[in-house]
Amino acid sequence: TLPLALSSIVMGIIVSKIHGLLDWRIGFMAIVTTLFLQILSNLANDYGDGIKGTDNRSRLGPERTIQSGKITPKQMKLAIFVFSALSFISGVYLIILSEITLFQFAIFLSIGILAILSAIYYTVGKRSYGYYGLGDLFVFLFFGLIAVLGTFFLNTKYLSIDALLPALTVGFLSTAVLNLNN
């Protein structure tokens, strides 16, 4: 999932470069923020599936850390908190680097908070959206549209219709990988 998460940011960087408005600092921080968010998502997924019993002996694929007893739920909660904080801090720094307006800052801050919450509540909680079949929608939005168009906007300070097709493509491919993974 880490290369998949990176592909959306790389696509946003490429489209920004094509438009001649790429700030490598913004590109780098977008990569860092995405890595933190993806690690957060993986940790939260392990935690949520582990405490719900979804990860059990009949699970296919590699053994998960809570399932195997290598990490306690309490330790995983701490890791989730740490990566939530890292995601938030790097995301705020990314937005600051982009030098956008205060209104745009508020929008991107809201999107960042939603990304953190979405990473956690995919499998964590009583109403985790992954168990209701909404994972495809969230992956399409966050790995496709938001990641590519967001990276593009933070670099260029505008949206362009020619950035939409790459965003859709990465979103659909990411959704397909989620389906294969599940």
Short mmCIF file of C-alpha atoms in Angstrom, two decimals:
data_model
loop_
_atom_site.label_atom_id
_atom_site.label_comp_id
_atom_site.label_asym_id
_atom_site.label_seq_id
_atom_site.Cartn_x
_atom_site.Cartn_y
_atom_site.Cartn_z
CA THR A 1 0.00 0.00 0.00
CA LEU A 2 2.91 2.39 0.49
CA PRO A 3 3.89 2.44 -3.22
CA LEU A 4 0.21 2.87 -4.08
CA ALA A 5 -0.10 5.85 -1.76
CA LEU A 6 3.07 7.35 -3.22
CA SER A 7 1.83 6.91 -6.78
CA SER A 8 -0.97 9.40 -6.22
CA ILE A 9 1.43 12.05 -4.95
CA VAL A 10 3.94 11.32 -7.71
CA MET A 11 1.13 11.78 -10.24
CA GLY A 12 0.27 15.15 -8.69
CA ILE A 13 3.95 16.12 -8.84
CA ILE A 14 4.20 15.07 -12.50
CA VAL A 15 1.12 17.06 -13.52
CA SER A 16 2.45 20.08 -11.58
CA LYS A 17 5.80 19.77 -13.37
CA ILE A 18 4.02 19.60 -16.74
CA HIS A 19 2.36 22.90 -15.83
CA GLY A 20 5.78 24.31 -14.97
CA LEU A 21 4.86 25.04 -11.35
CA LEU A 22 6.53 22.46 -9.17
CA ASP A 23 7.99 23.32 -5.78
CA TRP A 24 10.08 20.32 -4.72
CA ARG A 25 9.65 21.20 -1.05
CA ILE A 26 5.88 20.85 -1.44
CA GLY A 27 6.32 17.61 -3.37
CA PHE A 28 8.62 16.20 -0.68
CA MET A 29 6.28 17.16 2.17
CA ALA A 30 3.31 15.72 0.30
CA ILE A 31 5.23 12.44 0.08
CA VAL A 32 6.12 12.52 3.78
CA THR A 33 2.55 13.33 4.80
CA THR A 34 1.16 10.57 2.60
CA LEU A 35 3.60 8.03 4.03
CA PHE A 36 2.55 8.97 7.57
CA LEU A 37 -1.13 8.70 6.62
CA GLN A 38 -0.67 5.32 4.97
CA ILE A 39 1.28 3.94 7.92
CA LEU A 40 -1.45 5.30 10.21
CA SER A 41 -4.07 3.55 8.08
CA ASN A 42 -2.19 0.25 8.20
CA LEU A 43 -1.76 0.46 11.98
CA ALA A 44 -5.42 1.36 12.54
CA ASN A 45 -6.51 -1.44 10.22
CA ASP A 46 -4.45 -3.94 12.18
CA TYR A 47 -5.92 -2.60 15.43
CA GLY A 48 -9.54 -2.50 14.25
CA ASP A 49 -9.50 -5.94 12.66
CA GLY A 50 -7.54 -7.33 15.61
CA ILE A 51 -9.88 -6.21 18.38
CA LYS A 52 -13.00 -7.12 16.37
CA GLY A 53 -11.71 -10.62 15.72
CA THR A 54 -11.73 -10.18 11.94
CA ASP A 55 -8.08 -11.16 11.94
CA ASN A 56 -8.16 -14.73 13.20
CA ARG A 57 -6.55 -18.08 12.44
CA SER A 58 -8.58 -18.52 9.25
CA ARG A 59 -7.41 -15.18 7.82
CA LEU A 60 -5.57 -15.46 4.50
CA GLY A 61 -2.35 -13.54 4.00
CA PRO A 62 0.44 -12.51 6.32
CA GLU A 63 -0.06 -12.68 10.05
CA ARG A 64 -1.08 -9.37 11.62
CA THR A 65 0.63 -7.97 14.72
CA ILE A 66 -2.31 -7.86 17.13
CA GLN A 67 -3.63 -11.18 15.81
CA SER A 68 -0.27 -12.81 16.47
CA GLY A 69 0.19 -11.20 19.89
CA LYS A 70 3.42 -9.48 18.85
CA ILE A 71 1.89 -6.11 19.78
CA THR A 72 -0.80 -5.44 22.36
CA PRO A 73 -3.86 -3.34 21.49
CA LYS A 74 -2.59 -0.70 23.95
CA GLN A 75 0.76 -0.49 22.14
CA MET A 76 -1.01 -0.23 18.79
CA LYS A 77 -3.22 2.58 20.10
CA LEU A 78 -0.06 4.47 21.05
CA ALA A 79 1.38 3.94 17.55
CA ILE A 80 -1.91 5.17 16.05
CA PHE A 81 -1.71 8.30 18.21
CA VAL A 82 1.92 8.94 17.23
CA PHE A 83 1.24 8.58 13.50
CA SER A 84 -1.91 10.71 13.79
CA ALA A 85 0.22 13.47 15.31
CA LEU A 86 2.97 13.05 12.70
CA SER A 87 0.40 13.15 9.90
CA PHE A 88 -1.17 16.30 11.32
CA ILE A 89 2.13 18.12 11.88
CA SER A 90 3.55 17.26 8.46
CA GLY A 91 0.23 18.13 6.81
CA VAL A 92 0.11 21.55 8.47
CA TYR A 93 3.72 22.20 7.44
CA LEU A 94 2.87 21.15 3.88
CA ILE A 95 -0.02 23.63 3.78
CA ILE A 96 2.14 26.40 5.24
CA LEU A 97 4.82 25.75 2.59
CA SER A 98 2.27 26.17 -0.17
CA GLU A 99 1.57 29.79 0.84
CA ILE A 100 -2.13 29.58 0.01
CA THR A 101 -4.84 31.93 1.30
CA LEU A 102 -6.29 31.56 4.78
CA PHE A 103 -9.58 30.25 3.33
CA GLN A 104 -7.71 27.67 1.23
CA PHE A 105 -5.62 26.80 4.30
CA ALA A 106 -8.82 26.07 6.25
CA ILE A 107 -10.10 23.84 3.45
CA PHE A 108 -6.86 21.85 3.25
CA LEU A 109 -6.66 21.61 7.04
CA SER A 110 -10.19 20.18 7.07
CA ILE A 111 -9.26 17.70 4.33
CA GLY A 112 -6.19 16.68 6.32
CA ILE A 113 -8.21 16.09 9.48
CA LEU A 114 -10.72 14.06 7.44
CA ALA A 115 -7.84 12.02 6.01
CA ILE A 116 -6.58 11.21 9.50
CA LEU A 117 -10.05 10.27 10.72
CA SER A 118 -10.70 8.22 7.59
CA ALA A 119 -7.43 6.34 8.03
CA ILE A 120 -8.47 5.41 11.56
CA TYR A 121 -12.18 4.72 11.15
CA TYR A 122 -11.84 2.41 8.16
CA THR A 123 -11.91 -0.53 10.58
CA VAL A 124 -11.89 1.09 14.05
CA GLY A 125 -15.10 1.81 15.93
CA LYS A 126 -18.64 0.50 16.04
CA ARG A 127 -19.54 2.09 12.71
CA SER A 128 -16.26 1.62 10.84
CA TYR A 129 -17.02 2.42 7.23
CA GLY A 130 -14.85 -0.37 5.81
CA TYR A 131 -17.32 -2.92 7.15
CA TYR A 132 -20.18 -1.16 5.34
CA GLY A 133 -18.59 -1.38 1.90
CA LEU A 134 -17.56 2.28 1.78
CA GLY A 135 -13.82 1.64 1.58
CA ASP A 136 -13.91 1.83 -2.23
CA LEU A 137 -15.39 5.32 -2.16
CA PHE A 138 -12.89 6.62 0.40
CA VAL A 139 -9.91 5.07 -1.38
CA PHE A 140 -11.07 6.55 -4.69
CA LEU A 141 -11.46 10.00 -3.13
CA PHE A 142 -8.31 10.07 -0.98
CA PHE A 143 -5.90 8.06 -3.16
CA GLY A 144 -7.19 9.55 -6.40
CA LEU A 145 -8.95 12.88 -6.48
CA ILE A 146 -7.74 14.45 -3.24
CA ALA A 147 -4.13 13.25 -3.42
CA VAL A 148 -3.49 14.09 -7.07
CA LEU A 149 -5.56 17.28 -7.30
CA GLY A 150 -4.46 18.40 -3.83
CA THR A 151 -0.77 17.99 -4.66
CA PHE A 152 -1.36 19.76 -7.96
CA PHE A 153 -3.22 22.65 -6.32
CA LEU A 154 -0.66 23.16 -3.54
CA ASN A 155 2.02 23.49 -6.23
CA THR A 156 0.13 25.56 -8.81
CA LYS A 157 -2.49 27.42 -6.71
CA TYR A 158 -5.21 26.48 -9.24
CA LEU A 159 -7.08 23.46 -10.55
CA SER A 160 -6.97 22.37 -14.18
CA ILE A 161 -9.25 19.99 -16.05
CA ASP A 162 -6.22 18.17 -17.46
CA ALA A 163 -5.28 17.10 -13.91
CA LEU A 164 -8.63 15.35 -13.51
CA LEU A 165 -7.92 12.38 -15.79
CA PRO A 166 -4.69 11.41 -13.96
CA ALA A 167 -6.53 11.79 -10.64
CA LEU A 168 -9.37 9.56 -11.82
CA THR A 169 -6.94 6.99 -13.19
CA VAL A 170 -4.98 6.69 -9.94
CA GLY A 171 -8.23 6.62 -7.95
CA PHE A 172 -9.68 3.78 -10.00
CA LEU A 173 -6.43 1.79 -9.88
CA SER A 174 -6.19 2.28 -6.11
CA THR A 175 -9.76 1.09 -5.70
CA ALA A 176 -8.98 -1.99 -7.78
CA VAL A 177 -6.00 -2.79 -5.56
CA LEU A 178 -8.20 -2.44 -2.46
CA ASN A 179 -10.63 -4.94 -3.96
CA LEU A 180 -7.83 -7.40 -4.75
CA ASN A 181 -6.39 -6.97 -1.28
CA ASN A 182 -9.73 -7.62 0.40
#
